[in-house]
Amino acid sequence: GAGVSQSPSNKVTEKGKDVELRCDPISGHTALYWYRQSLGQGLEFLIYFQGNSAPDKSGLPSDRFSAERTGGSVSTLTIQRTQQEDSAVYLCASSLRTGWYEQYFGPGTRLTVT
Amino acid sequence: EDKVVQSPLSLVVHEGDTVTLNCSYEVTNFRSLLWYKQEKKAPTFLFMLTSSGIEKKSGRLSSILDKKELSSILNITATQTGDSAIYLCAVGHYFGSNYKLTFGKGTLLTVNP
């Protein structure tokens, strides 16, 4: 596609429910990144994929968060048993490869946990 | 602990003014410094600076990397209301064999007519 796409653009969920956020990177980009941005805060790195592999998961805030990427393309970030503090904008980015390449961001998913 | 600090946190200027935004960093295995502009949701890429490219310019925007001082500045001349946004600084670095971008909290720039 022309750019990184994310869905849904907005998600309101009740505390305790599970949510899935989807990211479709730019075609040909092998690296994919997930970030979280809370109100008034900078971007918090969550996890990245090189191909289908996630070398480091230490940025995930808790074991309620998980992510996967299949076929080297689409990625899904899953939050189980959502809490109010999970409310934030979740941004996905992709780059040609990790390292020396700029990251291009998607429009984000605004998650609100009530 | 890796950190990126931006200053000021917010800035209000009038159209036509020149502004300088600052970014300092302390990270392991520095590779690159990036500037992004965030108006609504998605940050848009402005510049990437590395050891082999410490100065970049595009129109009214320019940026310099000072590897000795572990810092960078983003200059915007003849500001316009359309420059109003959050400007994010990010540093690309390795920890072990893993690569990540660490972002600062951003500078909120407001340009009044």
Tab-separated table of C-alpha atoms in Angstrom:
chain	number	residue	atom	x	y	z
A	1	GLY	CA	0.000	0.000	0.000
A	2	ALA	CA	0.932	3.657	-0.150
A	3	GLY	CA	1.508	3.984	3.570
A	4	VAL	CA	1.175	2.255	6.907
A	5	SER	CA	-2.442	1.540	7.778
A	6	GLN	CA	-3.939	0.711	11.138
A	7	SER	CA	-7.331	-0.463	12.248
A	8	PRO	CA	-9.521	0.358	13.945
A	9	SER	CA	-8.882	4.091	14.110
A	10	ASN	CA	-10.789	4.304	17.373
A	11	LYS	CA	-11.717	1.638	19.873
A	12	VAL	CA	-13.765	2.015	23.037
A	13	THR	CA	-13.853	-1.027	25.252
A	14	GLU	CA	-14.909	-1.939	28.741
A	15	LYS	CA	-12.364	-2.697	31.405
A	16	GLY	CA	-11.529	-6.388	31.426
A	17	LYS	CA	-12.231	-7.020	27.737
A	18	ASP	CA	-9.595	-8.107	25.226
A	19	VAL	CA	-8.757	-5.952	22.197
A	20	GLU	CA	-6.844	-6.549	18.985
A	21	LEU	CA	-5.140	-3.762	17.074
A	22	ARG	CA	-3.976	-4.300	13.534
A	23	CYS	CA	-1.118	-2.820	11.530
A	24	ASP	CA	-0.454	-3.214	7.823
A	25	PRO	CA	3.041	-1.931	6.975
A	26	ILE	CA	4.351	-0.441	3.763
A	27	SER	CA	4.855	-3.157	1.191
A	28	GLY	CA	8.431	-4.422	1.219
A	29	HIS	CA	9.250	-3.103	4.687
A	30	THR	CA	10.694	-5.906	6.764
A	31	ALA	CA	10.826	-4.056	10.084
A	32	LEU	CA	7.683	-3.183	12.028
A	33	TYR	CA	7.406	-1.309	15.312
A	34	TRP	CA	4.680	-0.740	17.887
A	35	TYR	CA	4.586	2.362	20.108
A	36	ARG	CA	2.194	3.741	22.681
A	37	GLN	CA	1.555	7.442	23.250
A	38	SER	CA	-0.313	8.509	26.342
A	39	LEU	CA	-1.695	12.020	26.787
A	40	GLY	CA	1.140	14.515	27.126
A	41	GLN	CA	3.792	11.813	26.876
A	42	GLY	CA	6.333	10.932	24.230
A	43	LEU	CA	6.242	7.730	22.262
A	44	GLU	CA	6.884	4.631	24.338
A	45	PHE	CA	8.518	1.778	22.429
A	46	LEU	CA	6.684	-1.521	22.877
A	47	ILE	CA	8.067	-4.107	20.478
A	48	TYR	CA	9.573	-4.501	17.047
A	49	PHE	CA	9.621	-7.217	14.424
A	50	GLN	CA	12.315	-8.042	11.915
A	51	GLY	CA	10.413	-10.272	9.535
A	52	ASN	CA	8.183	-12.413	11.710
A	53	SER	CA	10.599	-12.460	14.606
A	54	ALA	CA	10.399	-10.204	17.669
A	55	PRO	CA	13.931	-10.234	19.132
A	56	ASP	CA	13.035	-8.193	22.186
A	57	LYS	CA	9.761	-8.106	24.074
A	58	SER	CA	11.011	-6.244	27.129
A	59	GLY	CA	9.204	-3.048	26.127
A	60	LEU	CA	5.773	-4.617	26.531
A	61	PRO	CA	4.229	-3.089	29.701
A	62	SER	CA	2.888	-6.352	31.119
A	63	ASP	CA	2.135	-9.960	30.207
A	64	ARG	CA	-1.348	-8.817	29.168
A	65	PHE	CA	0.269	-7.414	26.020
A	66	SER	CA	1.341	-9.622	23.144
A	67	ALA	CA	2.057	-9.129	19.477
A	68	GLU	CA	2.526	-11.282	16.459
A	69	ARG	CA	3.378	-10.865	12.831
A	70	THR	CA	2.669	-13.420	10.173
A	71	GLY	CA	3.902	-13.654	6.616
A	72	GLY	CA	6.303	-10.805	7.225
A	73	SER	CA	3.475	-8.331	6.768
A	74	VAL	CA	0.446	-7.632	8.963
A	75	SER	CA	0.936	-7.428	12.711
A	76	THR	CA	-1.567	-7.679	15.539
A	77	LEU	CA	-1.122	-6.197	19.002
A	78	THR	CA	-3.381	-7.876	21.549
A	79	ILE	CA	-4.200	-6.486	24.965
A	80	GLN	CA	-5.932	-8.911	27.304
A	81	ARG	CA	-8.074	-7.903	30.276
A	82	THR	CA	-7.753	-4.212	29.429
A	83	GLN	CA	-7.255	-1.679	32.214
A	84	GLN	CA	-7.978	2.048	32.214
A	85	GLU	CA	-4.262	2.812	32.164
A	86	ASP	CA	-4.085	1.078	28.770
A	87	SER	CA	-5.972	4.026	27.258
A	88	ALA	CA	-3.621	5.656	24.756
A	89	VAL	CA	-2.907	6.033	21.070
A	90	TYR	CA	-1.154	2.950	19.717
A	91	LEU	CA	1.081	3.749	16.775
A	92	CYS	CA	2.645	1.358	14.347
A	93	ALA	CA	5.621	2.162	12.119
A	94	SER	CA	7.562	0.320	9.479
A	95	SER	CA	10.960	0.706	7.885
A	96	LEU	CA	12.817	-0.982	5.075
A	97	ARG	CA	15.004	-2.742	7.637
A	98	THR	CA	16.013	-2.068	11.193
A	99	GLY	CA	18.907	0.230	11.908
A	100	TRP	CA	19.778	3.053	9.546
A	101	TYR	CA	16.348	3.538	8.028
A	102	GLU	CA	13.688	6.063	8.892
A	103	GLN	CA	10.404	4.767	10.251
A	104	TYR	CA	7.105	5.682	8.658
A	105	PHE	CA	4.142	5.857	10.981
A	106	GLY	CA	0.540	4.831	10.583
A	107	PRO	CA	-2.360	7.023	11.757
A	108	GLY	CA	-2.683	5.140	15.037
A	109	THR	CA	-5.497	3.531	16.998
A	110	ARG	CA	-6.988	5.552	19.835
A	111	LEU	CA	-7.926	3.079	22.562
A	112	THR	CA	-10.253	4.161	25.345
A	113	VAL	CA	-10.924	1.776	28.207
A	114	THR	CA	-14.009	2.699	30.234
B	1	GLU	CA	19.026	4.076	31.298
B	2	ASP	CA	18.619	5.409	27.769
B	3	LYS	CA	17.040	8.836	27.620
B	4	VAL	CA	16.234	11.615	25.199
B	5	VAL	CA	15.404	15.047	26.561
B	6	GLN	CA	13.808	17.818	24.538
B	7	SER	CA	13.536	21.484	25.413
B	8	PRO	CA	11.573	23.585	25.693
B	9	LEU	CA	8.486	21.485	26.345
B	10	SER	CA	6.351	24.164	24.736
B	11	LEU	CA	6.897	27.374	22.829
B	12	VAL	CA	4.604	30.112	21.538
B	13	VAL	CA	5.825	32.448	18.802
B	14	HIS	CA	4.438	34.813	16.174
B	15	GLU	CA	4.488	34.200	12.466
B	16	GLY	CA	7.826	35.142	10.983
B	17	ASP	CA	9.840	34.362	14.098
B	18	THR	CA	12.754	31.921	14.060
B	19	VAL	CA	12.729	29.073	16.567
B	20	THR	CA	15.329	26.616	17.798
B	21	LEU	CA	14.301	23.326	19.354
B	22	ASN	CA	16.771	21.275	21.363
B	23	CYS	CA	17.338	17.575	21.849
B	24	SER	CA	19.964	15.897	24.026
B	25	TYR	CA	20.514	12.190	24.480
B	26	GLU	CA	22.225	9.532	26.504
B	27	VAL	CA	21.994	6.128	24.835
B	28	THR	CA	24.097	3.069	24.249
B	29	ASN	CA	25.504	2.490	20.775
B	30	PHE	CA	24.137	5.568	19.049
B	31	ARG	CA	23.367	5.162	15.365
B	32	SER	CA	21.092	8.020	14.267
B	33	LEU	CA	18.965	10.933	15.419
B	34	LEU	CA	15.613	11.604	13.825
B	35	TRP	CA	13.198	14.518	13.927
B	36	TYR	CA	9.477	14.058	13.397
B	37	LYS	CA	6.542	16.495	13.181
B	38	GLN	CA	3.288	15.362	14.784
B	39	GLU	CA	0.178	17.369	13.972
B	40	LYS	CA	-2.632	14.941	14.686
B	41	LYS	CA	-1.863	11.296	15.172
B	42	ALA	CA	0.896	10.055	12.892
B	43	PRO	CA	4.372	11.590	13.232
B	44	THR	CA	5.788	12.536	9.853
B	45	PHE	CA	9.471	12.147	9.175
B	46	LEU	CA	11.579	15.310	8.812
B	47	PHE	CA	15.285	14.470	9.053
B	48	MET	CA	17.676	11.706	9.952
B	49	LEU	CA	21.169	12.641	11.102
B	50	THR	CA	24.047	10.227	11.441
B	51	SER	CA	27.796	10.378	11.871
B	52	SER	CA	28.117	10.680	8.107
B	53	GLY	CA	25.451	13.369	7.794
B	54	ILE	CA	25.444	15.807	10.668
B	55	GLU	CA	23.594	18.652	8.989
B	56	LYS	CA	20.384	18.574	6.976
B	57	LYS	CA	18.265	21.324	5.448
B	58	SER	CA	14.895	21.368	3.786
B	59	GLY	CA	13.305	24.693	2.977
B	60	ARG	CA	12.856	26.672	6.175
B	61	LEU	CA	13.837	23.735	8.376
B	62	SER	CA	17.370	22.709	9.215
B	63	SER	CA	18.986	20.456	11.772
B	64	ILE	CA	22.454	19.870	13.120
B	65	LEU	CA	23.862	16.946	15.101
B	66	ASP	CA	26.622	17.590	17.626
B	67	LYS	CA	28.033	14.176	18.486
B	68	LYS	CA	30.520	15.647	20.924
B	69	GLU	CA	27.788	17.349	22.936
B	70	LEU	CA	25.315	14.473	22.346
B	71	SER	CA	22.693	16.877	21.113
B	72	SER	CA	20.859	18.216	18.130
B	73	ILE	CA	18.940	21.337	17.242
B	74	LEU	CA	16.060	21.851	14.852
B	75	ASN	CA	15.746	25.360	13.421
B	76	ILE	CA	12.662	26.744	11.764
B	77	THR	CA	12.987	30.163	10.123
B	78	ALA	CA	10.149	32.486	9.089
B	79	THR	CA	7.622	30.378	10.993
B	80	GLN	CA	4.082	29.944	9.677
B	81	THR	CA	0.886	28.895	11.448
B	82	GLY	CA	1.154	25.578	9.618
B	83	ASP	CA	4.335	24.863	11.561
B	84	SER	CA	2.258	24.512	14.739
B	85	ALA	CA	2.743	20.922	15.892
B	86	ILE	CA	4.599	18.705	18.328
B	87	TYR	CA	8.176	18.144	17.227
B	88	LEU	CA	9.598	14.823	18.315
B	89	CYS	CA	13.241	13.881	18.569
B	90	ALA	CA	14.176	10.198	18.477
B	91	VAL	CA	17.502	8.441	18.757
B	92	GLY	CA	18.178	5.144	17.007
B	93	HIS	CA	20.510	2.900	18.933
B	94	TYR	CA	21.432	-0.692	19.585
B	95	PHE	CA	21.236	-2.588	22.827
B	96	GLY	CA	22.966	-5.851	22.198
B	97	SER	CA	21.869	-6.880	18.739
B	98	ASN	CA	18.476	-5.214	19.077
B	99	TYR	CA	17.659	-1.871	17.542
B	100	LYS	CA	15.207	0.651	18.934
B	101	LEU	CA	14.149	4.273	18.700
B	102	THR	CA	13.947	6.139	21.979
B	103	PHE	CA	11.769	9.242	21.764
B	104	GLY	CA	11.793	12.438	23.736
B	105	LYS	CA	8.519	13.867	25.065
B	106	GLY	CA	8.404	16.437	22.298
B	107	THR	CA	8.211	20.214	22.003
B	108	LEU	CA	4.786	21.722	21.401
B	109	LEU	CA	5.216	24.657	19.031
B	110	THR	CA	2.371	27.126	18.585
B	111	VAL	CA	2.728	29.764	15.884
B	112	ASN	CA	0.214	32.588	16.199
B	113	PRO	CA	-0.754	34.799	13.273
